[in-house]
Coordinates of C-alpha atoms and ligand atoms in Angstrom, one line a residue:
M1 CA 16.8 153.6 63.8
D2 CA 16.7 157.0 62.1
L3 CA 13.3 157.6 60.4
S4 CA 15.0 158.7 57.2
I5 CA 16.9 155.3 57.0
I6 CA 13.6 153.4 57.6
I7 CA 11.9 155.5 54.8
T8 CA 14.9 154.8 52.5
L9 CA 14.8 151.1 53.2
L10 CA 11.0 150.9 52.8
S11 CA 11.2 152.8 49.5
A12 CA 14.0 150.5 48.3
L13 CA 11.8 147.5 49.2
G14 CA 8.8 149.0 47.4
A15 CA 10.9 149.7 44.3
Y16 CA 12.2 146.2 44.4
K17 CA 8.6 144.8 44.7
I18 CA 7.5 147.0 41.7
F19 CA 10.5 145.8 39.7
K20 CA 9.7 142.2 40.6
I21 CA 6.1 142.6 39.4
L22 CA 7.2 144.3 36.2
F23 CA 10.1 142.1 35.2
G24 CA 9.3 138.7 36.6
G25 CA 10.9 139.0 40.0
S26 CA 13.5 136.8 41.7
K27 CA 15.3 133.9 40.0
K28 CA 13.0 131.5 41.7
S29 CA 10.0 132.8 39.8
L30 CA 11.7 134.0 36.6
L31 CA 10.3 132.0 33.8
P32 CA 12.3 131.6 30.5
P33 CA 11.7 134.3 27.9
G34 CA 9.1 133.9 25.2
P35 CA 6.8 135.7 22.8
M36 CA 3.7 137.7 24.0
A37 CA 0.7 135.5 24.5
L38 CA -2.9 136.0 23.3
P39 CA -5.6 135.7 25.9
L40 CA -7.2 132.2 26.1
I41 CA -5.2 130.6 23.3
G42 CA -1.7 131.7 24.4
H43 CA 0.6 130.8 21.6
L44 CA -1.4 128.0 20.0
H45 CA -1.9 130.2 16.9
L46 CA 1.9 130.3 16.3
L47 CA 2.4 126.6 16.0
G48 CA 1.0 126.3 12.4
T49 CA 1.0 122.9 10.6
H50 CA 4.6 122.0 11.5
P51 CA 5.1 122.9 15.2
H52 CA 8.8 121.8 15.2
Q53 CA 9.6 124.2 12.5
A54 CA 7.6 127.1 14.0
L55 CA 9.2 126.5 17.4
Q56 CA 12.7 126.4 15.9
K57 CA 12.1 129.8 14.3
L58 CA 10.9 131.3 17.6
S59 CA 13.8 129.8 19.4
V60 CA 16.2 131.7 17.2
K61 CA 14.7 134.9 18.7
Y62 CA 14.0 133.8 22.2
G63 CA 16.9 131.4 22.9
P64 CA 17.4 127.6 23.5
L65 CA 15.1 127.7 26.5
M66 CA 11.9 129.4 25.7
Q67 CA 8.5 129.6 27.4
I68 CA 5.2 129.4 25.5
R69 CA 1.6 128.9 26.7
L70 CA -0.5 126.5 24.8
G71 CA -3.9 127.6 25.9
S72 CA -3.7 127.3 29.6
V73 CA -0.8 124.9 29.6
L74 CA 2.6 126.4 30.5
S75 CA 5.2 124.9 28.3
V76 CA 8.9 125.3 27.7
V77 CA 10.8 124.5 24.4
V78 CA 14.3 123.2 24.5
S79 CA 16.3 123.8 21.3
S80 CA 20.0 123.3 21.9
P81 CA 22.2 120.2 22.8
D82 CA 23.4 121.8 26.1
M83 CA 19.9 122.7 27.2
A84 CA 18.6 119.2 26.2
K85 CA 21.3 117.7 28.4
E86 CA 20.1 119.8 31.3
F87 CA 16.6 118.5 31.0
L88 CA 17.2 114.9 29.9
K89 CA 20.3 114.1 32.0
T90 CA 21.3 116.6 34.7
H91 CA 17.7 117.0 35.9
E92 CA 16.4 113.8 34.4
S93 CA 14.3 112.6 37.3
K94 CA 12.2 115.8 37.3
F95 CA 11.3 115.5 33.6
A96 CA 10.6 111.8 33.3
S97 CA 6.9 112.0 33.0
R98 CA 4.6 112.6 30.1
P99 CA 1.4 114.7 29.9
Q100 CA -2.0 113.1 29.7
S101 CA -4.4 113.9 26.8
A102 CA -7.8 113.0 25.5
A103 CA -6.1 110.7 22.9
I104 CA -4.5 108.7 25.7
K105 CA -7.7 108.7 27.8
Y106 CA -10.0 107.6 25.1
M107 CA -7.8 105.4 22.9
A108 CA -5.3 103.9 25.4
Y109 CA -7.8 102.4 27.8
N110 CA -8.2 105.4 30.1
C111 CA -4.4 105.9 30.4
A112 CA -3.6 102.2 30.9
D113 CA -0.7 102.4 28.4
F114 CA 3.0 102.9 29.2
S115 CA 4.4 105.3 26.6
F116 CA 2.4 108.1 28.2
A117 CA 2.2 106.7 31.7
P118 CA 3.3 109.1 34.5
Y119 CA 6.7 108.3 35.8
G120 CA 6.1 105.8 38.6
P121 CA 5.9 102.1 39.6
Y122 CA 3.6 101.1 36.7
W123 CA 5.7 102.7 34.0
K124 CA 8.9 101.2 35.6
Y125 CA 7.4 97.7 35.5
M126 CA 6.1 98.0 31.9
R127 CA 9.4 99.5 30.8
K128 CA 11.2 96.5 32.3
I129 CA 9.0 94.1 30.4
C130 CA 9.5 96.0 27.2
M131 CA 13.3 96.0 27.6
N132 CA 13.8 92.5 29.1
E133 CA 11.2 90.6 27.3
L134 CA 10.3 92.2 23.9
L135 CA 13.0 94.4 22.6
N136 CA 16.2 93.0 24.1
G137 CA 18.9 91.4 22.0
R138 CA 17.8 87.8 22.7
Q139 CA 14.2 88.5 21.6
L140 CA 15.3 90.5 18.6
D141 CA 17.4 87.4 17.6
N142 CA 14.3 85.2 18.1
F143 CA 12.5 87.4 15.6
W144 CA 15.3 87.5 13.1
P145 CA 13.6 84.9 10.9
V146 CA 10.4 87.0 10.9
R147 CA 12.3 90.2 9.9
T148 CA 14.2 88.3 7.2
Q149 CA 11.0 86.8 5.8
E150 CA 9.3 90.2 5.7
L151 CA 12.3 91.7 4.0
G152 CA 12.1 88.9 1.4
F153 CA 8.4 89.6 0.8
F154 CA 9.2 93.3 0.3
M155 CA 12.0 92.5 -2.2
E156 CA 9.6 90.2 -4.0
T157 CA 7.1 93.0 -4.3
I158 CA 9.8 95.3 -5.8
L159 CA 10.8 92.6 -8.2
K160 CA 7.3 91.9 -9.4
N161 CA 6.7 95.6 -10.0
S162 CA 10.0 95.9 -11.7
V163 CA 9.3 93.0 -14.1
Q164 CA 5.9 94.5 -15.0
G165 CA 7.5 98.0 -15.4
Q166 CA 5.2 99.3 -12.6
V167 CA 5.9 102.3 -10.5
I168 CA 6.5 101.6 -6.8
D169 CA 5.2 103.8 -4.0
V170 CA 8.2 103.3 -1.8
G171 CA 6.8 104.7 1.4
S172 CA 3.6 102.7 1.3
E173 CA 5.5 99.4 0.8
L174 CA 7.8 100.3 3.6
I175 CA 5.0 101.0 6.0
S176 CA 3.4 97.7 5.0
M177 CA 6.6 95.8 5.8
A178 CA 7.2 97.6 9.1
S179 CA 3.6 97.0 10.2
N180 CA 4.0 93.3 9.4
V181 CA 7.2 93.0 11.4
I182 CA 5.6 94.7 14.5
S183 CA 2.3 92.8 14.0
R184 CA 4.1 89.5 13.9
M185 CA 6.2 90.4 16.9
A186 CA 3.2 91.5 18.9
M187 CA 0.6 89.0 17.9
S188 CA 1.9 86.6 15.3
T189 CA -0.3 87.9 12.5
R190 CA 0.5 90.0 9.4
C191 CA -1.4 93.1 8.7
S192 CA -0.8 93.5 5.0
G193 CA -3.1 91.8 2.5
T194 CA -6.7 92.2 1.6
D195 CA -8.6 90.2 4.2
T196 CA -10.9 92.3 6.4
E197 CA -8.8 91.9 9.5
A198 CA -5.7 93.2 7.8
V199 CA -7.5 96.1 6.2
E200 CA -9.0 97.1 9.5
C201 CA -5.6 96.8 11.3
R202 CA -4.0 99.2 8.8
K203 CA -6.9 101.6 9.0
L204 CA -6.9 101.6 12.8
L205 CA -3.1 102.3 12.9
K206 CA -3.5 105.2 10.6
E207 CA -6.4 106.7 12.5
V208 CA -4.6 106.3 15.9
A209 CA -1.6 108.1 14.5
L210 CA -3.7 110.9 13.0
L211 CA -5.7 111.5 16.1
T212 CA -2.8 111.3 18.5
G213 CA -1.1 114.0 16.4
K214 CA -4.1 116.4 16.5
F215 CA -4.1 119.5 18.6
N216 CA -7.3 118.8 20.5
L217 CA -8.4 122.2 22.0
G218 CA -9.9 120.5 25.1
D219 CA -6.4 119.4 26.1
F220 CA -5.1 123.0 26.1
I221 CA -8.0 125.4 26.7
Y222 CA -9.6 124.8 30.0
V223 CA -13.0 126.2 29.1
C224 CA -13.1 123.8 26.0
K225 CA -12.5 120.7 28.1
N226 CA -15.1 118.0 27.4
L227 CA -16.9 120.2 24.8
D228 CA -15.2 118.4 21.9
L229 CA -15.5 121.4 19.6
Q230 CA -13.4 119.8 16.8
G231 CA -15.1 116.4 17.1
Y232 CA -11.8 114.6 17.7
E233 CA -12.9 113.0 21.0
K234 CA -15.9 111.4 19.3
Q235 CA -13.5 110.0 16.6
M236 CA -11.2 108.7 19.3
K237 CA -14.0 106.9 21.1
D238 CA -15.0 105.3 17.8
V239 CA -11.4 104.2 17.0
H240 CA -11.1 102.8 20.5
K241 CA -14.2 100.7 20.2
R242 CA -13.0 99.3 16.9
F243 CA -9.5 98.6 18.2
D244 CA -10.9 96.9 21.2
Y245 CA -13.1 94.6 19.0
F246 CA -10.1 93.8 16.8
I247 CA -7.6 93.1 19.6
E248 CA -10.1 91.2 21.7
K249 CA -10.5 88.8 18.8
I250 CA -6.8 88.2 18.7
L251 CA -6.4 87.8 22.4
K252 CA -9.2 85.2 22.4
Q253 CA -7.5 83.3 19.6
H254 CA -4.4 83.2 21.7
E255 CA -6.3 81.9 24.7
A256 CA -8.1 79.3 22.7
E257 CA -4.9 78.1 21.1
A258 CA -3.3 77.8 24.6
E259 CA -6.3 75.9 26.0
A260 CA -6.1 73.5 23.1
G261 CA -2.4 72.9 24.0
G262 CA -1.1 74.8 21.1
G263 CA 0.6 78.2 21.1
A264 CA 4.1 79.5 20.7
D265 CA 6.1 76.6 22.0
S266 CA 4.3 73.8 20.2
D267 CA 3.8 75.7 16.9
G268 CA 7.5 76.5 16.7
R269 CA 6.7 80.2 16.3
P270 CA 8.6 82.6 18.6
K271 CA 6.7 83.8 21.6
D272 CA 4.9 87.0 20.7
L273 CA 4.1 90.0 22.9
I274 CA 0.6 88.6 23.7
D275 CA 2.1 85.3 24.9
I276 CA 4.6 87.2 27.1
L277 CA 2.0 89.5 28.6
F278 CA -0.4 86.7 29.3
S279 CA 2.2 84.6 31.0
I280 CA 3.0 87.6 33.2
S281 CA -0.6 88.4 34.0
N282 CA -1.2 84.7 34.9
N283 CA 1.8 84.6 37.2
E284 CA 0.6 84.9 40.8
E285 CA 4.0 85.9 41.9
A286 CA 4.5 88.7 39.4
E287 CA 5.6 92.0 40.8
M288 CA 2.5 93.7 39.5
K289 CA -0.9 92.5 38.3
L290 CA -1.5 93.3 34.7
T291 CA -5.1 93.8 33.7
R292 CA -6.5 92.9 30.3
E293 CA -6.7 96.7 29.6
N294 CA -3.0 97.0 30.3
I295 CA -2.2 94.3 27.8
K296 CA -4.3 95.8 25.1
A297 CA -2.9 99.3 25.7
F298 CA 0.6 98.0 25.6
I299 CA 0.1 96.4 22.2
L300 CA -1.4 99.6 21.0
D301 CA 1.7 101.5 22.3
I302 CA 4.1 99.3 20.5
F303 CA 2.1 99.5 17.2
A304 CA 1.7 103.3 17.4
A305 CA 5.4 104.0 18.4
G306 CA 7.1 101.3 16.3
T307 CA 5.5 101.1 12.9
D308 CA 5.6 104.4 11.1
T309 CA 8.8 105.7 12.6
S310 CA 11.2 103.1 11.1
A311 CA 9.4 103.1 7.7
I312 CA 9.4 106.9 7.5
T313 CA 13.2 107.1 8.3
T314 CA 14.0 104.5 5.6
E315 CA 11.9 106.5 3.1
W316 CA 13.7 109.8 4.0
A317 CA 17.1 108.1 3.7
F318 CA 16.1 106.6 0.3
S319 CA 14.8 110.0 -0.9
E320 CA 18.1 111.7 0.1
L321 CA 20.0 109.0 -1.9
M322 CA 17.8 109.5 -4.9
R323 CA 18.5 113.3 -4.8
N324 CA 22.2 112.8 -4.3
P325 CA 23.6 110.5 -7.0
R326 CA 27.2 111.0 -5.8
I327 CA 26.2 109.4 -2.4
M328 CA 23.9 106.8 -3.9
K329 CA 26.7 105.6 -6.1
K330 CA 28.9 104.7 -3.1
V331 CA 26.3 102.5 -1.3
P332 CA 26.3 99.5 -3.7
E333 CA 30.1 99.7 -3.8
E334 CA 30.2 99.2 0.0
V335 CA 27.4 96.6 0.0
D336 CA 29.0 94.6 -2.8
F337 CA 32.4 94.7 -1.0
V338 CA 30.9 93.5 2.3
V339 CA 28.2 91.2 1.2
G340 CA 28.8 90.3 -2.5
S341 CA 25.9 89.3 -4.8
E342 CA 25.3 85.7 -3.8
R343 CA 23.2 86.4 -0.7
L344 CA 21.0 89.1 0.7
V345 CA 22.5 91.6 3.2
E346 CA 21.9 90.5 6.9
D347 CA 21.9 92.2 10.3
S348 CA 25.5 90.9 11.0
D349 CA 26.8 92.8 7.9
I350 CA 25.7 96.2 9.2
P351 CA 28.6 96.9 11.6
K352 CA 31.0 96.5 8.6
M353 CA 29.2 99.1 6.5
S354 CA 30.3 102.5 7.9
Y355 CA 29.1 104.5 5.0
L356 CA 25.6 103.1 5.2
Q357 CA 25.6 103.8 9.0
A358 CA 26.7 107.4 8.3
I359 CA 23.8 107.8 5.8
V360 CA 21.3 106.6 8.4
K361 CA 22.7 109.0 11.1
E362 CA 22.6 111.9 8.6
T363 CA 19.0 111.0 7.8
L364 CA 18.0 110.9 11.5
R365 CA 19.8 114.3 12.0
L366 CA 17.9 116.0 9.2
H367 CA 14.6 114.1 9.1
S368 CA 13.9 112.9 12.6
P369 CA 10.5 111.2 12.3
A370 CA 9.6 112.1 15.9
P371 CA 10.8 115.7 15.9
L372 CA 9.5 116.7 19.4
A373 CA 10.1 114.6 22.5
V374 CA 7.3 115.5 25.0
R375 CA 7.8 115.4 28.7
E376 CA 6.1 116.9 31.8
S377 CA 7.9 118.1 35.0
T378 CA 6.9 116.5 38.2
E379 CA 8.4 119.1 40.6
D380 CA 9.6 122.7 40.6
C381 CA 13.0 123.1 39.2
N382 CA 15.6 125.8 38.4
I383 CA 17.5 125.5 35.1
E384 CA 20.1 128.0 34.0
G385 CA 18.6 130.5 36.4
Y386 CA 15.0 130.0 35.2
F387 CA 12.2 128.7 37.2
I388 CA 10.3 125.7 35.7
P389 CA 7.2 124.9 37.8
A390 CA 5.9 121.4 38.4
K391 CA 3.4 120.3 35.7
T392 CA 5.2 122.3 32.9
R393 CA 5.0 120.7 29.5
V394 CA 8.5 120.3 28.0
F395 CA 9.1 120.0 24.2
V396 CA 12.6 118.9 23.3
N397 CA 13.0 120.0 19.7
I398 CA 15.0 117.1 18.5
W399 CA 14.7 118.3 14.9
A400 CA 16.0 121.8 15.7
I401 CA 18.9 120.4 17.7
G402 CA 20.0 118.3 14.7
Q403 CA 20.3 121.4 12.6
D404 CA 21.8 123.8 15.2
P405 CA 24.4 125.8 13.3
N406 CA 26.5 126.3 16.5
Y407 CA 27.2 122.5 16.4
W408 CA 26.8 121.4 12.8
E409 CA 28.7 122.7 9.8
N410 CA 26.4 123.3 6.8
P411 CA 23.6 122.0 8.9
L412 CA 21.0 121.9 6.1
E413 CA 23.2 119.8 3.7
F414 CA 23.0 116.0 3.5
Q415 CA 26.6 115.1 4.1
P416 CA 27.0 111.6 5.5
E417 CA 30.8 112.0 5.3
R418 CA 30.7 114.4 8.3
F419 CA 30.4 111.2 10.4
L420 CA 33.4 109.6 8.8
S421 CA 36.0 112.3 8.3
N422 CA 35.3 115.0 10.9
D423 CA 37.0 114.0 14.2
A424 CA 34.3 115.7 16.3
C425 CA 31.5 113.6 14.6
T426 CA 33.0 110.2 14.1
S427 CA 32.2 109.1 17.7
I428 CA 28.7 110.4 17.7
D429 CA 26.0 107.8 17.9
V430 CA 22.2 108.1 18.0
R431 CA 21.4 106.3 21.2
G432 CA 21.0 109.3 23.5
Q433 CA 24.5 109.9 24.8
H434 CA 25.4 112.7 22.4
F435 CA 23.0 115.5 22.8
H436 CA 23.7 117.0 19.4
L437 CA 21.9 114.0 17.8
I438 CA 19.0 112.5 19.8
P439 CA 16.5 111.2 17.3
F440 CA 15.5 108.5 19.9
G441 CA 15.4 110.9 22.8
S442 CA 17.6 110.2 25.8
G443 CA 17.6 108.8 29.4
R444 CA 15.1 106.6 31.1
R445 CA 12.3 107.6 28.8
G446 CA 14.4 107.3 25.7
C447 CA 13.1 105.1 22.9
P448 CA 13.2 101.4 23.9
G449 CA 12.8 100.4 20.2
T450 CA 16.1 101.9 19.0
S451 CA 17.9 98.6 18.2
L452 CA 14.9 97.2 16.3
A453 CA 14.5 100.4 14.4
L454 CA 18.2 100.6 13.4
Y455 CA 18.2 96.9 12.2
F456 CA 15.1 97.6 10.1
I457 CA 16.4 100.8 8.5
H458 CA 19.9 99.6 7.7
A459 CA 19.0 96.2 6.4
T460 CA 16.1 97.4 4.3
L461 CA 18.0 100.3 2.8
A462 CA 21.0 98.1 2.0
A463 CA 18.8 95.4 0.5
M464 CA 17.0 97.8 -1.8
I465 CA 20.2 99.2 -3.1
Q466 CA 22.1 95.9 -3.2
C467 CA 19.5 94.3 -5.6
F468 CA 18.1 97.2 -7.7
D469 CA 19.0 100.3 -9.6
W470 CA 16.4 103.0 -9.0
K471 CA 15.1 105.9 -10.9
V472 CA 12.4 108.4 -10.1
N473 CA 9.2 107.9 -12.1
D474 CA 9.4 109.8 -15.4
G475 CA 12.3 111.9 -14.1
E476 CA 10.0 113.8 -11.7
E477 CA 11.7 116.2 -9.2
I478 CA 12.1 114.9 -5.7
D479 CA 10.8 117.5 -3.3
M480 CA 11.5 117.1 0.4
E481 CA 8.4 118.7 1.8
E482 CA 7.3 117.4 5.2
G483 CA 3.9 116.0 5.9
V484 CA 1.9 116.8 9.0
G485 CA 1.1 114.7 12.1
L486 CA 2.8 113.2 15.1
T487 CA 5.4 111.5 13.0
I488 CA 6.8 113.5 10.1
S489 CA 6.8 111.6 6.8
R490 CA 7.2 112.9 3.3
A491 CA 4.3 115.2 2.2
N492 CA 4.2 113.7 -1.3
P493 CA 4.8 110.0 -2.0
L494 CA 8.1 109.0 -3.5
K495 CA 7.3 106.9 -6.7
C496 CA 10.2 105.1 -8.3
K497 CA 11.0 102.4 -10.8
A498 CA 13.4 99.6 -10.0
T499 CA 15.6 97.5 -12.3
P500 CA 17.5 94.4 -11.0
R501 CA 21.2 95.1 -10.7
F502 CA 22.2 91.5 -11.5
S503 CA 20.8 88.9 -13.9
Q504 CA 20.9 86.5 -11.0
L505 CA 19.6 88.3 -7.9
P506 CA 20.5 86.9 -4.4
T507 CA 17.8 84.6 -3.1
W508 CA 15.4 85.6 -0.4
E509 CA 12.3 84.1 1.2
S510 CA 9.3 84.8 -0.9
S511 CA 6.5 82.6 0.3
Ligands
HEM1 C1 13.4 105.4 13.6 C2 12.6 104.9 14.5 C3 12.2 105.5 15.8 C4 12.4 106.8 16.3 C5 13.1 107.9 15.6 C6 11.8 106.8 17.6 C7 11.8 108.0 18.4 C8 11.3 108.0 19.7 C9 11.4 109.2 20.6 C10 12.0 110.5 20.2 C11 10.8 108.8 21.8 C12 10.6 109.7 23.0 C13 11.9 109.7 23.7 C14 12.1 110.6 24.9 O1 11.1 111.1 25.5 O2 13.3 110.8 25.3 C15 10.3 107.4 21.7 C16 9.7 106.7 22.7 C17 9.2 105.5 22.5 N1 9.4 104.6 21.4 FE1 10.4 105.1 19.7 N2 11.3 105.6 17.9 C18 11.5 104.8 16.9 C19 11.1 103.4 16.8 C20 10.5 102.7 17.8 C21 10.2 101.3 17.7 C22 10.6 100.3 16.6 C23 9.5 101.0 18.9 C24 8.9 99.6 19.4 C25 8.7 98.6 18.7 C26 9.4 102.2 19.7 C27 8.8 102.3 20.9 C28 8.8 103.4 21.7 C29 8.1 103.5 23.0 C30 7.3 102.4 23.6 C31 8.4 104.8 23.5 C32 7.9 105.3 24.9 C33 9.0 105.0 25.9 C34 8.7 105.5 27.3 O3 7.9 106.4 27.5 O4 9.2 104.9 28.2 N3 10.0 103.2 19.0 N4 10.7 107.0 20.4

């Protein structure tokens, strides 16, 4: 070959290599675009107190698939429905794992839980138990009396406050009710009240939620690993010790009850999660041996994932109604039409209340309580021409997707009617099939508690409005500022006064 051709080819190759080094190279190694990173901390400083909001702002500049570095952890942020579909459906199997963290290691029995378990046989087995034994339609029906009774207690609290002219902290009462429902489903005890166990249970749940939501430097900056600069790991170990003491006591009570020939079947109470997990762990033929740690971690999972989320959504929905009298006015009309005033609203009424359903969808669109679904890739992958290496952390910005102006008209306005009158929206549901609205995530790691949560939110909201007229305490303004943490509740409590709508209210269980 002519020397000049060889020189030309070699220079072209050299130029290509230089171009590759400068601009990220071939499609296989081209990472998604993202802002300039600082040494050591990467983009941690950009997250602020509300990471979902900060990431949304950045995605306007860098696009629906953006790369950031959290300390030494390579991460991508997904901010549009189409891109979410790529990750959660088209390439689902590569993004079905979750990252590990100090919180999971120290609080969830050295990663014995299932919410954050790596995608694999253990997660599959626990997910099956969750779906087939705890949160399926039959088991939710079995717990219907529990939910109805807890709703009755909640209504009684509102009535008492109303009679005494007292202000009600709506969010705190809702959290109490949600904790009681989950606590009775998991271990047949309530966790409201003033006895030491109930107080400790509430305190523990709060601390677990707080610590899980913290950005622990050791999880992101390699040189900080095990240094516990912020003191969070020490707090996690302390919470773990106290949770273990608390849950062991309850497990032992269940064992003693069973030994004495009592327990679920003989007491007439529905089988709770502990009964179910014990019977699986005692079954020699079970597909997998469950350890005591697995059982305790699973209970912690259900508490952590299931309590705040439903209560927070109900409080956001109620806040939106209080700010929008036009919408609020329509709800009792619908409830009165479907239910009347003789009895309290029930689960079976919900499918007939399309306006109420639209309100809940609109709330989940604007105020998703879990704004970021977190996953981790298990193998290298190419998406839309970008290279996503194995072990990349993925944040699906559920909150940003719900407000994407390319898909939603007037995205910041609370307009439940969009789900009733707009043809493109009427068929949208929230269960992970429509990627414009995925408050419960999607695919095999999507939320297993969706049905329970929807029952809770619809029935509670409907009952509050069926029985009472509400006004904000002393005509205070209702702000919609978001709090901080893993789940996003209101920053400031919503305090209201209630007046019964009828001289004769429908009856409910109150003792
Ligand atoms: C409004 C209420 C709720 C919302 C908005 C919500 C949202 C979510 C989201 C976004 C995820 C991650 C999904 C993904 O990665 O694709 C999730 C996972 C999960 N949720 Fe919920 N959730 C709610 C209520 C509940 C309830 C009531 C329970 C149980 C009693 C529950 C149990 C779980 C569990 C165990 C996981 C982890 C599943 C896995 O990794 O396989 N959630 N939830």
